[in-house]
Coordinates of C-alpha atoms in Angstrom, one line a residue:
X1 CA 0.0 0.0 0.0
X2 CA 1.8 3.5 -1.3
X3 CA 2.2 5.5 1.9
X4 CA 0.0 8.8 1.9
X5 CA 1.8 12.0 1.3
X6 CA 2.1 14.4 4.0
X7 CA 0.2 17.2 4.1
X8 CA 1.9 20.6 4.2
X9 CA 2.1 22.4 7.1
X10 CA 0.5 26.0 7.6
X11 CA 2.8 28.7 8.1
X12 CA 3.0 30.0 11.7
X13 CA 1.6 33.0 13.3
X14 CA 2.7 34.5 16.4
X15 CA 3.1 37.6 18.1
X16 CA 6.2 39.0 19.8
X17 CA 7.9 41.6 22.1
X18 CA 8.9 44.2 19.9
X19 CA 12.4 45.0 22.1
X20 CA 13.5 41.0 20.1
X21 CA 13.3 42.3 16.8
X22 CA 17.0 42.6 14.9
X23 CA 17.5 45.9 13.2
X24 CA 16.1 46.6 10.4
X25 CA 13.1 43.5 10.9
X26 CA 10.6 46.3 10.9
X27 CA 11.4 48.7 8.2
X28 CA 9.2 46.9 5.4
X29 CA 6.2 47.5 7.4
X30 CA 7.2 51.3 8.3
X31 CA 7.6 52.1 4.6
X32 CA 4.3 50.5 3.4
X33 CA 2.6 52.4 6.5
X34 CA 4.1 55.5 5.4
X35 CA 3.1 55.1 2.4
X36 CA -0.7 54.5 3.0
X37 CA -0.7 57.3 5.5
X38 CA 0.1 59.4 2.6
X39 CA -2.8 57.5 0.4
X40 CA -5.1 57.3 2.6
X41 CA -5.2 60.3 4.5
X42 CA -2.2 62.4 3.0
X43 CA -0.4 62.8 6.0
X44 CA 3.7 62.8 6.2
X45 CA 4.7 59.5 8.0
X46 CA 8.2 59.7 7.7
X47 CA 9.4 61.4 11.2
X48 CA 7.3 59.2 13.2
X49 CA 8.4 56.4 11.1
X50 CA 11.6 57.1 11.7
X51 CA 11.2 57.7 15.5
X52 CA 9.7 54.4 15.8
X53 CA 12.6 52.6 13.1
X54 CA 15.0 54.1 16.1
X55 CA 14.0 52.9 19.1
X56 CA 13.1 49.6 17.7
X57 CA 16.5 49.0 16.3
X58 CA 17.5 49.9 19.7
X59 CA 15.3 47.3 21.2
X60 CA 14.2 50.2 23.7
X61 CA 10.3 50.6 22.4
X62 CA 7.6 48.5 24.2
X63 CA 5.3 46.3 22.1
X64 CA 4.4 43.6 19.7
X65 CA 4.8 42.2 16.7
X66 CA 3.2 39.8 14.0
X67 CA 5.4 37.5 12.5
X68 CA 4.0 35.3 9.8
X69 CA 6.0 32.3 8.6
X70 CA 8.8 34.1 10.1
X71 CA 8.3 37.4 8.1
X72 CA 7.9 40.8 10.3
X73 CA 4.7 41.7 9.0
X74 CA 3.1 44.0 11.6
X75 CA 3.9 45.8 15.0
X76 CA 1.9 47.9 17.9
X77 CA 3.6 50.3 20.0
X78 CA 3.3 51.3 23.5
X79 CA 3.7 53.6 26.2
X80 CA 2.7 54.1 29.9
X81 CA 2.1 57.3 31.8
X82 CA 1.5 56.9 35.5
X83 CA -1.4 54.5 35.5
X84 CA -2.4 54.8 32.0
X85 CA -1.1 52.7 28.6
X86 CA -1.0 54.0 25.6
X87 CA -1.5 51.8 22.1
X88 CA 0.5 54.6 20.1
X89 CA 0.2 52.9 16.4
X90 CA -1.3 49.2 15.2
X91 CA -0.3 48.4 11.7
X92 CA -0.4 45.3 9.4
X93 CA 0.8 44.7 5.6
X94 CA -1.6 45.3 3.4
X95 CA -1.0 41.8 2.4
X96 CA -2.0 40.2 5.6
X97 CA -4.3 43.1 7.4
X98 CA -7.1 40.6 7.4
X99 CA -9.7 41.4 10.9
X100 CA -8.2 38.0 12.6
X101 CA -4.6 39.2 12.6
X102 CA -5.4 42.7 13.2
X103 CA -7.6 40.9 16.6
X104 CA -4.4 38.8 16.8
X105 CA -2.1 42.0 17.4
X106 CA -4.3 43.9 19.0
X107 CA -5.6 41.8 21.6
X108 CA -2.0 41.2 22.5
X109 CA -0.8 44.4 23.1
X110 CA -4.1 44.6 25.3
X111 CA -2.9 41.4 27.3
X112 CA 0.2 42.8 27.6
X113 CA -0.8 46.0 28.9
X114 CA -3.1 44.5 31.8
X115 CA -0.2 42.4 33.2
X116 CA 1.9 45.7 33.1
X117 CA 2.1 46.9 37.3
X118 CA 0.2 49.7 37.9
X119 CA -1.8 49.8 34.5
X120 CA -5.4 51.3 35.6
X121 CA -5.8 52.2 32.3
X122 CA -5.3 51.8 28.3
X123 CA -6.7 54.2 25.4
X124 CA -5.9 53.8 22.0
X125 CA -6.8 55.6 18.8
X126 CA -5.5 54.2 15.2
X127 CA -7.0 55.6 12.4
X128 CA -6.0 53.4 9.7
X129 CA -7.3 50.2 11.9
X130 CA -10.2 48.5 10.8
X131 CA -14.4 50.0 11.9
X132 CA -16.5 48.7 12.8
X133 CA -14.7 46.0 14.6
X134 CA -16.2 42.0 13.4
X135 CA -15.6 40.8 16.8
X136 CA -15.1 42.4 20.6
X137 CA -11.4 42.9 21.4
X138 CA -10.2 41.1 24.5
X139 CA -11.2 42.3 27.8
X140 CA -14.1 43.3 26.3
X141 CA -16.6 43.9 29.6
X142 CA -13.5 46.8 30.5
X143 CA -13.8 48.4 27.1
X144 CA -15.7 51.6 26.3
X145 CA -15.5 52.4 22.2
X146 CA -16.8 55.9 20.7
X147 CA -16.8 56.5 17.4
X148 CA -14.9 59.2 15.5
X149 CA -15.1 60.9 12.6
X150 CA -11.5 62.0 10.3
X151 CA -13.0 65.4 8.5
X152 CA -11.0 67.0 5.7
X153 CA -11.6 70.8 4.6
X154 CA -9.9 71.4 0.8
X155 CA -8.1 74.7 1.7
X156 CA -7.9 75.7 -2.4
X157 CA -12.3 75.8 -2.3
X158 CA -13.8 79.0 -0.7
X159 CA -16.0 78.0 2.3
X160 CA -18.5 79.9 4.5
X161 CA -15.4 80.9 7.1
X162 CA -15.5 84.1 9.4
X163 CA -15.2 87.6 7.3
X164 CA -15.2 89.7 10.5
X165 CA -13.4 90.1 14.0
X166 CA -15.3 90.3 16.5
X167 CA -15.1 93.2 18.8
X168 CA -15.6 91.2 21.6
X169 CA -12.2 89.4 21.5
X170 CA -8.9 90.1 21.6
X171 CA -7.1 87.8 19.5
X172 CA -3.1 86.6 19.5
X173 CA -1.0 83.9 17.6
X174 CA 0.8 81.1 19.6
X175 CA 3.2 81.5 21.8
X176 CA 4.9 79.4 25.1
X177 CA 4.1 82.2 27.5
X178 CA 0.5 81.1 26.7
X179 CA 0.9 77.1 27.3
X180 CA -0.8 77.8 31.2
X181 CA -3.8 79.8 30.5
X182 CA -4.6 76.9 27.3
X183 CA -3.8 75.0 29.6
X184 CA -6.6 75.9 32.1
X185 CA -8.7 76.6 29.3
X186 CA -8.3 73.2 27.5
X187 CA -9.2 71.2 31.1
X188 CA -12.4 73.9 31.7
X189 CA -13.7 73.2 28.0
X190 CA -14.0 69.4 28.4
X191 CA -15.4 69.6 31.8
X192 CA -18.2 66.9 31.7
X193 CA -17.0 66.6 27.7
X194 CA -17.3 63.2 26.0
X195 CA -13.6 64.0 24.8
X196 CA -12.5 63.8 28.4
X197 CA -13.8 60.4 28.6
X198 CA -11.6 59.2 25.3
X199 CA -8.3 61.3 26.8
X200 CA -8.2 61.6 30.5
X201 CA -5.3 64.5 29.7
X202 CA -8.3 66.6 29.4
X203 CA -9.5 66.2 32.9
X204 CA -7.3 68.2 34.4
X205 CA -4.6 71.6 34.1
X206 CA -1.7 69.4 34.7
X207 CA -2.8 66.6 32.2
X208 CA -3.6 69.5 29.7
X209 CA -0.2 71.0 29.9
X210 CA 1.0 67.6 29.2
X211 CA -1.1 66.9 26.0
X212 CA 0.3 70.1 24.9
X213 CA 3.7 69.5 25.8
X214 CA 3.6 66.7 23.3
X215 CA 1.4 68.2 20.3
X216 CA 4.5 71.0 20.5
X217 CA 7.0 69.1 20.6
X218 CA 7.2 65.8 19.6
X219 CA 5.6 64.7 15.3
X220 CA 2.8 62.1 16.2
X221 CA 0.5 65.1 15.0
X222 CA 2.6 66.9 12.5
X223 CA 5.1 69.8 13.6
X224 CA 3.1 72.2 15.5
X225 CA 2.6 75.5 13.6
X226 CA 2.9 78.3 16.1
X227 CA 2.0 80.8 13.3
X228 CA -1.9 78.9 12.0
X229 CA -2.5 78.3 16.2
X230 CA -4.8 80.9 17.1
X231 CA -5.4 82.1 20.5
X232 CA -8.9 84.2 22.0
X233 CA -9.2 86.0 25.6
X234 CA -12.6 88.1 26.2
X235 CA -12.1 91.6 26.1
X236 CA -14.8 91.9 29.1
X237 CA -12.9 89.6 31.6
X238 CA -9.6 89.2 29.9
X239 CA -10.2 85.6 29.9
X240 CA -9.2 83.4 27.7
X241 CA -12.0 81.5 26.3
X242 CA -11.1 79.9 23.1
X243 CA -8.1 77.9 21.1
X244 CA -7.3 76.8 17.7
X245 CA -3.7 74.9 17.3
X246 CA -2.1 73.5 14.0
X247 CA 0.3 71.5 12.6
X248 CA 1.7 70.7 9.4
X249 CA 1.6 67.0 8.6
X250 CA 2.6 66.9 5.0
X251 CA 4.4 69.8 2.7
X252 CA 0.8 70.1 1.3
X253 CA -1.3 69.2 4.3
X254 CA -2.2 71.0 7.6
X255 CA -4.0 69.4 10.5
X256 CA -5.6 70.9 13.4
X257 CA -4.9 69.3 16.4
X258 CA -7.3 71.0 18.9
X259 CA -10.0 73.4 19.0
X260 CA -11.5 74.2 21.5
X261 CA -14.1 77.3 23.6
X262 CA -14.6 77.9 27.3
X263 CA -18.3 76.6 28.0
X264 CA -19.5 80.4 28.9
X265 CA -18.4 81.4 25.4
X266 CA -20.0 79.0 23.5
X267 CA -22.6 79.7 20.9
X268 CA -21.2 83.6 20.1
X269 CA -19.1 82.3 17.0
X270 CA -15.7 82.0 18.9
X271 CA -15.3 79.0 17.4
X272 CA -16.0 80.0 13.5
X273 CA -13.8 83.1 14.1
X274 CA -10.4 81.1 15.7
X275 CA -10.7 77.8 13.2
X276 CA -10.6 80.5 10.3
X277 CA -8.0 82.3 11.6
X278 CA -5.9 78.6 11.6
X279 CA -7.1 77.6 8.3
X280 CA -6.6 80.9 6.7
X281 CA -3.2 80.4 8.1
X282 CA -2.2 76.6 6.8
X283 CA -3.4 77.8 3.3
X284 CA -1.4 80.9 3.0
X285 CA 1.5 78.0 4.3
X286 CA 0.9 76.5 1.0
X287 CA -1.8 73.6 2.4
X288 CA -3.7 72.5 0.1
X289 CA -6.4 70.5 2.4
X290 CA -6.8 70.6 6.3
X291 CA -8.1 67.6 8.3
X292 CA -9.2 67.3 11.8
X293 CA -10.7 64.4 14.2
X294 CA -14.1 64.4 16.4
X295 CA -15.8 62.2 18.4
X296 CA -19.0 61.1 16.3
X297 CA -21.5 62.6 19.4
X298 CA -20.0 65.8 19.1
X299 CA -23.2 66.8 16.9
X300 CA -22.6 70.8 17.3
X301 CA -18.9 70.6 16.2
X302 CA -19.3 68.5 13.5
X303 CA -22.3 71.1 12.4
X304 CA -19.9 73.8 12.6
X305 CA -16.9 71.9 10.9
X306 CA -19.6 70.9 7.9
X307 CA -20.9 74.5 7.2
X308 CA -17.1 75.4 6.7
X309 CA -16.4 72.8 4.4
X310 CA -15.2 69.6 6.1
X311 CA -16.7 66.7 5.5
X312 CA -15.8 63.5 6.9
X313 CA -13.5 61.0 5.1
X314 CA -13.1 58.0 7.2
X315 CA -14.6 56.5 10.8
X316 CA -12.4 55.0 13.5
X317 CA -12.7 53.8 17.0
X318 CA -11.9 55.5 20.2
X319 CA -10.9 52.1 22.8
X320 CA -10.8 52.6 26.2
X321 CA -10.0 50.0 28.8
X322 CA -10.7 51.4 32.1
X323 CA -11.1 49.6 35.8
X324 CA -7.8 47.0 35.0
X325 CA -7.3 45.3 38.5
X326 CA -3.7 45.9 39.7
X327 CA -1.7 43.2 38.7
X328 CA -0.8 40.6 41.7
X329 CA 2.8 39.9 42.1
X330 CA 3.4 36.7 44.1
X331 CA 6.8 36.4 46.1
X332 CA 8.2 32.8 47.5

């Protein structure tokens, strides 16, 4: 009797720490992720990519990644702050970005991240990730997911934008002697906000002058554009009540990475007059389109971003994992 052939064997998934990879094992998936985020939502990649090629190839950046028949072909990164992890980027080739290996990766990272000490908490936002997700990520009971919209404004179109100042304000461009007062004014705006329940930075005046510490001076949102980030106090109290900041996230491309007016200033046009000031600004920069993210129950904002021309371009998911029980460390 002939002997029956064996059958091949499938090639092997698996997901590792990050810190193992050899240099260079990641640097096919950061050039086909640089490329889509150019494609896709004509952003820049290439100084985050970078960042990330550099601490990976030091073995000094926290996370996983997918390896597939023993090809590198997807990665997460991570950082903690205090009691809170951060899932900073999720990517997968093109080629093998199918919703099981993205729930693979991803749910990972997430087990990682609870059995990390003093981990309270994890929030994660990546755009290019696949929504609605098929199935519930692990830990799923913990998880809280809001919808969010990626809206694009095409800077070379003329829009319904402000015309006037208004005499009520007094109005100033960016500048560091101002990073306390948005500070204050960024944690007073998302007081009871659904935004402060996506990023718990805007809880508070010290977690505020944190997320602006980063959006100045590190690229994961563009290089910050002191000259399109607008700034607006209330002539009547000498408040100030309302903030528009920018970067530039592409030669062509402008982003604005906050917006924001003091609840008691709300509904006056504050916000219309500071978001044209900034997108005045990126096109006279040279940006050709300017793109911005809200949360998808955010009904008035998105109202105002539509009548000025954005309109929305892609839907992603807001995760939050809150409640993680401290991780139990047993000693013999």
């Amino acid at each position: 009797m002939a002997s029956m052939a064996a059958l091949p064997e499938s090639p092997i998934t698996e997901v590792v720490d990050l810190r193992h990879l050899a240099a260079g094992a990641l640097d096919e998936v950061l050039e086909e992720e640089t490329r889509q985020w150019r494609e896709v939502l004509a952003w820049d990649f290439s100084a985050p990519g970078l960042l990330v090629k550099r601490f990976v190839d030091m073995q000094s950046l926290n996370g996983r990644a997918l390896i597939h028949a023993g090809r590198v072909v997807g990665y997460t990164y991570t950082v903690t702050d205090e009691d809170k992890g951060l899932i900073g980027d999720l990517y997968i080739l093109r080629e093998f970005a199918t919703a099981a290996m993205e729930d693979k990766l991803l749910n990972a990272t997430v087990e990682t991240l609870y059995r990390t000490a003093g981990v309270r908490r994890i929030e994660s936002q990546v755009i290019l990730l696949t929504y609605p997700r098929p199935t519930p990520p692990a830990h799923a009971t913990d998880l809280r997911l809001f919808e969010r919209y990626y809206m694009v404004c095409d800077l070379r179109r003329t829009h319904r934008w402000a015309e006037s100042e208004s005499p009520l304000l007094d109005v100033d461009v960016w500048s560091e002697r101002y990073q306390e007062d948005t500070a204050t004014l960024v944690a007073r705006a998302y007081e009871g906000h659904v935004d402060g329940n996506i990023n718990d930075q805007y809880r508070s005046v010290s977690g505020a002058r944190r997320f602006l510490q980063n959006i100045v001076q590190y690229p994961g949102c563009g290089s910050f554009f002191g000259e399109g980030s607008w700034l607006a106090w209330r002539r009547d109290t000498g408040r100030m009540c309302a903030a528009a900041l920018a970067s530039i996230v592409a030669e062509d491309a402008g982003h604005i990475t906050q917006i924001c007016v003091s609840p008691s200033s709300r509904g006056q046009g504050f916000g219309r007059e500071i978001l044209s000031r900034s997108l005045r600004s990126l096109r006279e920069a040279g940006c050709q389109q300017a793109s911005l993210t809200v949360t998808a129950a955010n009904r008035n904002a998105i109202g105002l971003y539509e009548s000025m021309g954005f309109t929305v371009e892609r839907r992603f998911a807001a995760m939050v994992w809150e409640h993680i029980r401290p991780v139990r460390r047993f000693f013999l």
